[in-house]
Amino acid sequence: MNIVRDHNIKAQKKFGQNFLTDDNVLDQIVEAAGVCVDDHVIEIGPGLGTLTARLAEKAGHVTAIEIDRQMIPVLDEVLADYDNTRVICADVLKTDMNEVASAYPGENVKVVANLPYYITTPIVTGLLESKVRYKSITVMVQTEVAERMQTGPGSKDYGALSLAVQYYSKPRIITDVPPESFYPMPGVGSSVIRLELYEEPPVKVNDPDRMFGIIKASFMQRRKTLANSLQNNPDTHIPREKTEEALSWLGLDPMIRGEALTLEQFAALSDLL
Ligand code: SAM
């Protein structure tokens, strides 16, 4: 990592900095994202620009959003030969992604990133729930989080993140990546996952925001029955009898827990309630 030495850079834990050093993994990410000249790629957290440069080779344009100011001179140097890149120094969670995405009309918008793990869930849910029509999101995340995104009812990993991901997209784990592929090494296993966004969600629901309110409330107290969770939660506050009646109407056990319901069943319950 000459660049780290030349610029006297210290990886900052508070920004989740674990730089990818394995060329094969970098190539695998670009390939999994299927980047081509028709694409505007948004990269979150370019860091030292290793993935950014590879993306710039294939994409129409690359916008890289980096919170850490000390990376900006490094990125300027690493990306000097690519006139199709721009770097925005900002916190992605406070960035207007509609504005970022609309910079190159006519290009497909794809997100590609080795994400900072401490904010994976807000980043991914923010992208999914935004009004931007992303074509796909290909990201490195903690293996445990990748599994949560892909799993269904009956698994301990199943939760609000699984349902949000599966309502908006078709997830597919591409590969597992060991800690040795990063500098410094993270304390957890990592995986690359690709989310292919649907043009239309796979289930119909009258009010998606209400359905996600119900989903969040039902997983906040996993060990309680769904009817109790929806009654106790101040955001939903639905009388227990009402939920029990709706569950019976759907042919489900009134004492069922939220973790047993499929996306289709949450949608039907939301419409009924
Ligand atoms: N892309 C580089 C790579 O693969 O080597 C770095 C990945 S590192 C896991 C995560 C990157 O996200 C770091 O560069 C970090 O500074 C940046 N980052 C952390 N929080 C951020 C935020 N809120 N907004 C934008 N970038 C952020």
mmCIF file of C-alpha atoms and ligand atoms in Angstrom:
data_model
loop_
_atom_site.group_PDB
_atom_site.id
_atom_site.type_symbol
_atom_site.label_atom_id
_atom_site.label_comp_id
_atom_site.label_asym_id
_atom_site.label_seq_id
_atom_site.Cartn_x
_atom_site.Cartn_y
_atom_site.Cartn_z
ATOM 1 C CA MET A 1 0.000 0.000 0.000
ATOM 2 C CA ASN A 2 2.452 2.635 -1.224
ATOM 3 C CA ILE A 3 -0.269 5.214 -1.470
ATOM 4 C CA VAL A 4 -1.067 4.883 2.233
ATOM 5 C CA ARG A 5 2.601 5.474 3.049
ATOM 6 C CA ASP A 6 3.146 8.322 0.547
ATOM 7 C CA HIS A 7 0.165 10.289 1.816
ATOM 8 C CA ASN A 8 0.796 9.390 5.427
ATOM 9 C CA ILE A 9 -2.712 8.029 5.790
ATOM 10 C CA LYS A 10 -4.026 6.230 8.849
ATOM 11 C CA ALA A 11 -7.123 4.105 8.351
ATOM 12 C CA GLN A 12 -9.854 5.653 10.472
ATOM 13 C CA LYS A 13 -11.916 3.194 12.433
ATOM 14 C CA LYS A 14 -14.671 5.757 13.025
ATOM 15 C CA PHE A 15 -15.282 5.841 9.257
ATOM 16 C CA GLY A 16 -15.221 2.034 8.890
ATOM 17 C CA GLN A 17 -12.077 2.167 6.767
ATOM 18 C CA ASN A 18 -10.968 -1.277 5.639
ATOM 19 C CA PHE A 19 -9.358 -0.876 2.237
ATOM 20 C CA LEU A 20 -9.630 -3.668 -0.304
ATOM 21 C CA THR A 21 -6.193 -4.864 -1.348
ATOM 22 C CA ASP A 22 -7.115 -7.989 -3.322
ATOM 23 C CA ASP A 23 -7.157 -7.296 -7.087
ATOM 24 C CA ASN A 24 -9.275 -10.383 -7.790
ATOM 25 C CA VAL A 25 -12.009 -9.233 -5.421
ATOM 26 C CA LEU A 26 -11.962 -5.717 -6.914
ATOM 27 C CA ASP A 27 -12.398 -7.232 -10.388
ATOM 28 C CA GLN A 28 -15.157 -9.537 -9.136
ATOM 29 C CA ILE A 29 -17.143 -6.581 -7.768
ATOM 30 C CA VAL A 30 -16.930 -4.668 -11.060
ATOM 31 C CA GLU A 31 -17.928 -7.778 -12.989
ATOM 32 C CA ALA A 32 -20.832 -8.602 -10.661
ATOM 33 C CA ALA A 33 -22.163 -5.075 -11.098
ATOM 34 C CA GLY A 34 -22.044 -5.565 -14.894
ATOM 35 C CA VAL A 35 -20.733 -2.020 -15.352
ATOM 36 C CA CYS A 36 -20.753 -0.681 -18.927
ATOM 37 C CA VAL A 37 -20.503 2.637 -20.813
ATOM 38 C CA ASP A 38 -24.236 3.267 -20.461
ATOM 39 C CA ASP A 39 -23.933 3.384 -16.683
ATOM 40 C CA HIS A 40 -23.558 6.178 -14.169
ATOM 41 C CA VAL A 41 -21.999 4.439 -11.190
ATOM 42 C CA ILE A 42 -22.355 5.966 -7.740
ATOM 43 C CA GLU A 43 -19.663 4.705 -5.405
ATOM 44 C CA ILE A 44 -20.128 5.237 -1.677
ATOM 45 C CA GLY A 45 -16.847 5.567 0.224
ATOM 46 C CA PRO A 46 -14.167 5.429 -2.504
ATOM 47 C CA GLY A 47 -11.377 5.618 0.102
ATOM 48 C CA LEU A 48 -8.072 5.368 -1.781
ATOM 49 C CA GLY A 49 -9.816 5.038 -5.152
ATOM 50 C CA THR A 50 -8.772 1.490 -6.063
ATOM 51 C CA LEU A 51 -12.320 0.390 -6.887
ATOM 52 C CA THR A 52 -13.162 3.830 -8.334
ATOM 53 C CA ALA A 53 -10.417 3.617 -10.975
ATOM 54 C CA ARG A 54 -11.613 0.181 -12.063
ATOM 55 C CA LEU A 55 -15.188 1.426 -12.283
ATOM 56 C CA ALA A 56 -14.075 4.452 -14.326
ATOM 57 C CA GLU A 57 -12.480 2.106 -16.889
ATOM 58 C CA LYS A 58 -15.886 0.572 -17.666
ATOM 59 C CA ALA A 59 -18.573 3.124 -16.785
ATOM 60 C CA GLY A 60 -19.910 6.161 -18.617
ATOM 61 C CA HIS A 61 -19.490 8.222 -15.459
ATOM 62 C CA VAL A 62 -18.568 7.604 -11.829
ATOM 63 C CA THR A 63 -19.629 9.771 -8.900
ATOM 64 C CA ALA A 64 -17.776 8.910 -5.697
ATOM 65 C CA ILE A 65 -19.052 10.180 -2.346
ATOM 66 C CA GLU A 66 -16.441 10.220 0.428
ATOM 67 C CA ILE A 67 -16.833 11.630 3.942
ATOM 68 C CA ASP A 68 -13.135 11.694 4.872
ATOM 69 C CA ARG A 69 -11.334 14.848 3.697
ATOM 70 C CA GLN A 70 -7.886 13.249 3.951
ATOM 71 C CA MET A 71 -8.861 10.969 1.032
ATOM 72 C CA ILE A 72 -9.588 13.817 -1.380
ATOM 73 C CA PRO A 73 -5.961 14.577 -2.460
ATOM 74 C CA VAL A 74 -5.342 10.845 -2.848
ATOM 75 C CA LEU A 75 -8.444 10.468 -5.017
ATOM 76 C CA ASP A 76 -7.418 13.490 -7.117
ATOM 77 C CA GLU A 77 -4.087 11.788 -7.777
ATOM 78 C CA VAL A 78 -5.376 8.265 -8.394
ATOM 79 C CA LEU A 79 -8.194 9.462 -10.663
ATOM 80 C CA ALA A 80 -6.205 12.149 -12.529
ATOM 81 C CA ASP A 81 -6.296 10.168 -15.794
ATOM 82 C CA TYR A 82 -10.058 9.593 -15.737
ATOM 83 C CA ASP A 83 -12.129 12.540 -16.932
ATOM 84 C CA ASN A 84 -15.392 10.656 -16.339
ATOM 85 C CA THR A 85 -15.151 10.757 -12.536
ATOM 86 C CA ARG A 86 -16.203 13.304 -9.949
ATOM 87 C CA VAL A 87 -15.663 13.161 -6.206
ATOM 88 C CA ILE A 88 -18.087 14.650 -3.713
ATOM 89 C CA CYS A 89 -16.769 15.140 -0.184
ATOM 90 C CA ALA A 90 -19.871 14.535 1.922
ATOM 91 C CA ASP A 91 -21.705 12.218 4.273
ATOM 92 C CA VAL A 92 -23.768 9.938 2.030
ATOM 93 C CA LEU A 93 -26.563 9.824 4.620
ATOM 94 C CA LYS A 94 -26.975 13.585 4.298
ATOM 95 C CA THR A 95 -26.610 13.753 0.521
ATOM 96 C CA ASP A 96 -29.483 14.426 -1.861
ATOM 97 C CA MET A 97 -29.169 11.278 -3.958
ATOM 98 C CA ASN A 98 -31.838 12.464 -6.424
ATOM 99 C CA GLU A 99 -29.584 15.332 -7.339
ATOM 100 C CA VAL A 100 -26.483 13.115 -7.552
ATOM 101 C CA ALA A 101 -28.250 10.509 -9.676
ATOM 102 C CA SER A 102 -29.726 12.992 -12.126
ATOM 103 C CA ALA A 103 -26.325 14.358 -13.245
ATOM 104 C CA TYR A 104 -26.105 12.188 -16.374
ATOM 105 C CA PRO A 105 -29.576 11.754 -17.866
ATOM 106 C CA GLY A 106 -30.001 8.673 -20.029
ATOM 107 C CA GLU A 107 -27.430 6.600 -18.131
ATOM 108 C CA ASN A 108 -28.482 3.694 -15.904
ATOM 109 C CA VAL A 109 -27.754 4.463 -12.277
ATOM 110 C CA LYS A 110 -25.933 1.703 -10.392
ATOM 111 C CA VAL A 111 -24.493 1.774 -6.893
ATOM 112 C CA VAL A 112 -21.232 -0.074 -6.331
ATOM 113 C CA ALA A 113 -19.366 0.066 -3.030
ATOM 114 C CA ASN A 114 -17.287 -1.533 -0.363
ATOM 115 C CA LEU A 115 -19.535 -0.113 2.334
ATOM 116 C CA PRO A 116 -18.532 1.250 5.746
ATOM 117 C CA TYR A 117 -20.024 -1.501 7.912
ATOM 118 C CA TYR A 118 -21.112 0.749 10.799
ATOM 119 C CA ILE A 119 -23.851 2.285 8.636
ATOM 120 C CA THR A 120 -24.697 -0.490 6.159
ATOM 121 C CA THR A 121 -28.385 -0.733 7.095
ATOM 122 C CA PRO A 122 -29.238 3.001 6.914
ATOM 123 C CA ILE A 123 -27.336 3.302 3.631
ATOM 124 C CA VAL A 124 -29.041 0.309 1.984
ATOM 125 C CA THR A 125 -32.549 1.076 3.239
ATOM 126 C CA GLY A 126 -32.088 4.746 2.294
ATOM 127 C CA LEU A 127 -31.135 3.728 -1.256
ATOM 128 C CA LEU A 128 -34.028 1.277 -1.558
ATOM 129 C CA GLU A 129 -36.637 3.697 -0.237
ATOM 130 C CA SER A 130 -35.437 6.691 -2.254
ATOM 131 C CA LYS A 131 -37.214 7.893 -5.369
ATOM 132 C CA VAL A 132 -34.116 7.247 -7.502
ATOM 133 C CA ARG A 133 -34.578 4.441 -10.018
ATOM 134 C CA TYR A 134 -31.382 2.515 -9.313
ATOM 135 C CA LYS A 135 -30.870 -0.433 -11.606
ATOM 136 C CA SER A 136 -28.748 -2.384 -9.163
ATOM 137 C CA ILE A 137 -26.818 -2.082 -5.924
ATOM 138 C CA THR A 138 -23.659 -4.195 -5.674
ATOM 139 C CA VAL A 139 -21.994 -3.893 -2.294
ATOM 140 C CA MET A 140 -19.513 -5.464 0.073
ATOM 141 C CA VAL A 141 -21.125 -5.946 3.471
ATOM 142 C CA GLN A 142 -20.609 -8.078 6.569
ATOM 143 C CA THR A 143 -21.460 -11.706 5.700
ATOM 144 C CA GLU A 144 -24.055 -11.775 8.476
ATOM 145 C CA VAL A 145 -25.814 -8.752 6.946
ATOM 146 C CA ALA A 146 -25.710 -10.264 3.441
ATOM 147 C CA GLU A 147 -27.398 -13.371 4.845
ATOM 148 C CA ARG A 148 -30.019 -11.220 6.566
ATOM 149 C CA MET A 149 -30.816 -9.576 3.243
ATOM 150 C CA GLN A 150 -31.380 -12.914 1.496
ATOM 151 C CA THR A 151 -33.185 -14.983 4.095
ATOM 152 C CA GLY A 152 -36.893 -15.778 4.597
ATOM 153 C CA PRO A 153 -39.278 -16.638 7.488
ATOM 154 C CA GLY A 154 -38.089 -19.265 9.950
ATOM 155 C CA SER A 155 -34.501 -18.038 10.120
ATOM 156 C CA LYS A 156 -33.151 -16.108 13.105
ATOM 157 C CA ASP A 157 -31.634 -13.629 10.636
ATOM 158 C CA TYR A 158 -35.028 -12.783 9.112
ATOM 159 C CA GLY A 159 -36.172 -9.252 9.897
ATOM 160 C CA ALA A 160 -37.106 -5.784 8.686
ATOM 161 C CA LEU A 161 -33.966 -5.558 6.514
ATOM 162 C CA SER A 162 -34.782 -8.864 4.732
ATOM 163 C CA LEU A 163 -38.287 -7.652 3.938
ATOM 164 C CA ALA A 164 -37.193 -4.205 2.731
ATOM 165 C CA VAL A 165 -34.509 -5.714 0.490
ATOM 166 C CA GLN A 166 -36.875 -8.347 -0.917
ATOM 167 C CA TYR A 167 -39.733 -5.896 -1.525
ATOM 168 C CA TYR A 168 -37.546 -3.654 -3.665
ATOM 169 C CA SER A 169 -35.048 -6.093 -5.172
ATOM 170 C CA LYS A 170 -33.852 -9.576 -5.954
ATOM 171 C CA PRO A 171 -30.762 -10.222 -3.778
ATOM 172 C CA ARG A 172 -27.947 -12.590 -4.728
ATOM 173 C CA ILE A 173 -24.755 -13.232 -2.760
ATOM 174 C CA ILE A 174 -21.883 -13.207 -5.261
ATOM 175 C CA THR A 175 -18.939 -14.311 -3.138
ATOM 176 C CA ASP A 176 -17.567 -14.455 0.397
ATOM 177 C CA VAL A 177 -14.409 -12.453 1.054
ATOM 178 C CA PRO A 178 -11.948 -13.255 3.890
ATOM 179 C CA PRO A 179 -10.513 -10.564 6.228
ATOM 180 C CA GLU A 180 -7.070 -11.035 4.594
ATOM 181 C CA SER A 181 -8.349 -9.252 1.467
ATOM 182 C CA PHE A 182 -8.469 -5.924 3.361
ATOM 183 C CA TYR A 183 -6.076 -3.530 5.070
ATOM 184 C CA PRO A 184 -6.513 -3.278 7.980
ATOM 185 C CA MET A 185 -8.309 -6.622 8.358
ATOM 186 C CA PRO A 186 -11.919 -6.355 9.607
ATOM 187 C CA GLY A 187 -12.904 -8.490 12.592
ATOM 188 C CA VAL A 188 -15.735 -10.128 10.611
ATOM 189 C CA GLY A 189 -16.243 -12.047 7.378
ATOM 190 C CA SER A 190 -17.434 -10.087 4.346
ATOM 191 C CA SER A 191 -19.563 -10.861 1.294
ATOM 192 C CA VAL A 192 -20.367 -9.165 -1.967
ATOM 193 C CA ILE A 193 -24.111 -9.011 -2.609
ATOM 194 C CA ARG A 194 -25.955 -7.737 -5.666
ATOM 195 C CA LEU A 195 -29.473 -6.358 -5.391
ATOM 196 C CA GLU A 196 -31.268 -6.167 -8.710
ATOM 197 C CA LEU A 197 -34.011 -3.607 -8.291
ATOM 198 C CA TYR A 198 -37.520 -4.440 -9.501
ATOM 199 C CA GLU A 199 -39.370 -2.077 -11.796
ATOM 200 C CA GLU A 200 -42.522 -3.158 -9.969
ATOM 201 C CA PRO A 201 -42.450 -4.718 -6.473
ATOM 202 C CA PRO A 202 -43.281 -8.459 -6.457
ATOM 203 C CA VAL A 203 -46.261 -7.938 -4.110
ATOM 204 C CA LYS A 204 -49.052 -5.393 -4.296
ATOM 205 C CA VAL A 205 -49.820 -3.351 -1.210
ATOM 206 C CA ASN A 206 -51.996 -0.225 -0.923
ATOM 207 C CA ASP A 207 -49.673 1.707 1.371
ATOM 208 C CA PRO A 208 -46.038 0.476 1.467
ATOM 209 C CA ASP A 209 -45.102 2.971 4.221
ATOM 210 C CA ARG A 210 -47.811 1.551 6.457
ATOM 211 C CA MET A 211 -46.682 -2.016 5.695
ATOM 212 C CA PHE A 212 -43.096 -1.151 6.649
ATOM 213 C CA GLY A 213 -44.362 0.533 9.828
ATOM 214 C CA ILE A 214 -46.091 -2.744 10.740
ATOM 215 C CA ILE A 215 -42.990 -4.769 9.814
ATOM 216 C CA LYS A 216 -40.676 -2.607 11.932
ATOM 217 C CA ALA A 217 -43.041 -2.770 14.914
ATOM 218 C CA SER A 218 -43.412 -6.541 14.669
ATOM 219 C CA PHE A 219 -39.649 -7.176 14.713
ATOM 220 C CA MET A 220 -38.917 -4.722 17.513
ATOM 221 C CA GLN A 221 -40.182 -7.274 20.025
ATOM 222 C CA ARG A 222 -39.399 -10.538 18.277
ATOM 223 C CA ARG A 223 -40.512 -12.804 21.137
ATOM 224 C CA LYS A 224 -43.964 -11.229 21.444
ATOM 225 C CA THR A 225 -46.969 -12.180 19.341
ATOM 226 C CA LEU A 226 -47.530 -9.952 16.336
ATOM 227 C CA ALA A 227 -50.844 -8.725 17.764
ATOM 228 C CA ASN A 228 -49.166 -7.676 21.034
ATOM 229 C CA SER A 229 -46.267 -5.982 19.240
ATOM 230 C CA LEU A 230 -48.592 -3.891 17.083
ATOM 231 C CA GLN A 231 -50.622 -2.872 20.128
ATOM 232 C CA ASN A 232 -47.591 -1.942 22.266
ATOM 233 C CA ASN A 233 -45.722 -0.012 19.609
ATOM 234 C CA PRO A 234 -46.497 3.731 19.773
ATOM 235 C CA ASP A 235 -46.085 4.089 15.986
ATOM 236 C CA THR A 236 -48.696 1.467 15.113
ATOM 237 C CA HIS A 237 -50.831 1.215 18.248
ATOM 238 C CA ILE A 238 -53.376 -1.162 16.687
ATOM 239 C CA PRO A 239 -55.788 -2.831 19.167
ATOM 240 C CA ARG A 240 -54.750 -6.456 19.700
ATOM 241 C CA GLU A 241 -58.209 -7.841 18.839
ATOM 242 C CA LYS A 242 -58.164 -6.071 15.506
ATOM 243 C CA THR A 243 -54.866 -7.702 14.463
ATOM 244 C CA GLU A 244 -55.991 -11.099 15.773
ATOM 245 C CA GLU A 245 -59.177 -10.857 13.752
ATOM 246 C CA ALA A 246 -57.277 -9.853 10.592
ATOM 247 C CA LEU A 247 -54.831 -12.759 11.080
ATOM 248 C CA SER A 248 -57.727 -15.238 11.440
ATOM 249 C CA TRP A 249 -59.301 -13.792 8.341
ATOM 250 C CA LEU A 250 -56.039 -14.495 6.475
ATOM 251 C CA GLY A 251 -56.089 -18.099 7.772
ATOM 252 C CA LEU A 252 -53.172 -17.445 10.148
ATOM 253 C CA ASP A 253 -52.842 -18.292 13.836
ATOM 254 C CA PRO A 254 -53.879 -15.159 15.839
ATOM 255 C CA MET A 255 -50.964 -15.904 18.214
ATOM 256 C CA ILE A 256 -48.386 -15.922 15.403
ATOM 257 C CA ARG A 257 -45.124 -13.953 15.694
ATOM 258 C CA GLY A 258 -44.028 -11.476 13.046
ATOM 259 C CA GLU A 259 -40.944 -13.553 12.218
ATOM 260 C CA ALA A 260 -43.220 -16.262 10.722
ATOM 261 C CA LEU A 261 -44.928 -14.042 8.140
ATOM 262 C CA THR A 262 -43.890 -13.804 4.494
ATOM 263 C CA LEU A 263 -43.729 -10.532 2.572
ATOM 264 C CA GLU A 264 -47.059 -11.414 0.874
ATOM 265 C CA GLN A 265 -48.694 -12.009 4.268
ATOM 266 C CA PHE A 266 -47.413 -8.683 5.657
ATOM 267 C CA ALA A 267 -48.825 -6.953 2.562
ATOM 268 C CA ALA A 268 -52.228 -8.623 2.971
ATOM 269 C CA LEU A 269 -52.301 -7.849 6.705
ATOM 270 C CA SER A 270 -51.382 -4.223 6.087
ATOM 271 C CA ASP A 271 -54.212 -3.835 3.562
ATOM 272 C CA LEU A 272 -56.706 -5.442 5.955
ATOM 273 C CA LEU A 273 -55.673 -3.341 8.944
HETATM 274 N N1 SAM B 1 -13.733 1.817 -1.419
HETATM 275 C C1 SAM B 1 -12.551 1.701 -0.604
HETATM 276 C C2 SAM B 1 -11.986 0.317 -0.756
HETATM 277 O O1 SAM B 1 -12.717 -0.571 -1.186
HETATM 278 O O2 SAM B 1 -10.815 0.122 -0.436
HETATM 279 C C3 SAM B 1 -12.824 2.018 0.868
HETATM 280 C C4 SAM B 1 -13.910 1.214 1.535
HETATM 281 S S1 SAM B 1 -14.010 1.473 3.284
HETATM 282 C C5 SAM B 1 -14.724 -0.082 3.805
HETATM 283 C C6 SAM B 1 -15.429 2.548 3.503
HETATM 284 C C7 SAM B 1 -15.234 3.961 2.961
HETATM 285 O O3 SAM B 1 -16.436 4.708 3.234
HETATM 286 C C8 SAM B 1 -14.113 4.750 3.604
HETATM 287 O O4 SAM B 1 -13.369 5.419 2.626
HETATM 288 C C9 SAM B 1 -14.831 5.770 4.518
HETATM 289 O O5 SAM B 1 -14.102 6.946 4.749
HETATM 290 C C10 SAM B 1 -16.104 5.991 3.733
HETATM 291 N N2 SAM B 1 -17.256 6.460 4.546
HETATM 292 C C11 SAM B 1 -17.546 6.159 5.830
HETATM 293 N N3 SAM B 1 -18.674 6.749 6.237
HETATM 294 C C12 SAM B 1 -19.133 7.453 5.162
HETATM 295 C C13 SAM B 1 -20.271 8.287 4.953
HETATM 296 N N4 SAM B 1 -21.169 8.503 5.925
HETATM 297 N N5 SAM B 1 -20.424 8.874 3.743
HETATM 298 C C14 SAM B 1 -19.497 8.674 2.753
HETATM 299 N N6 SAM B 1 -18.421 7.885 2.895
HETATM 300 C C15 SAM B 1 -18.225 7.286 4.076
#
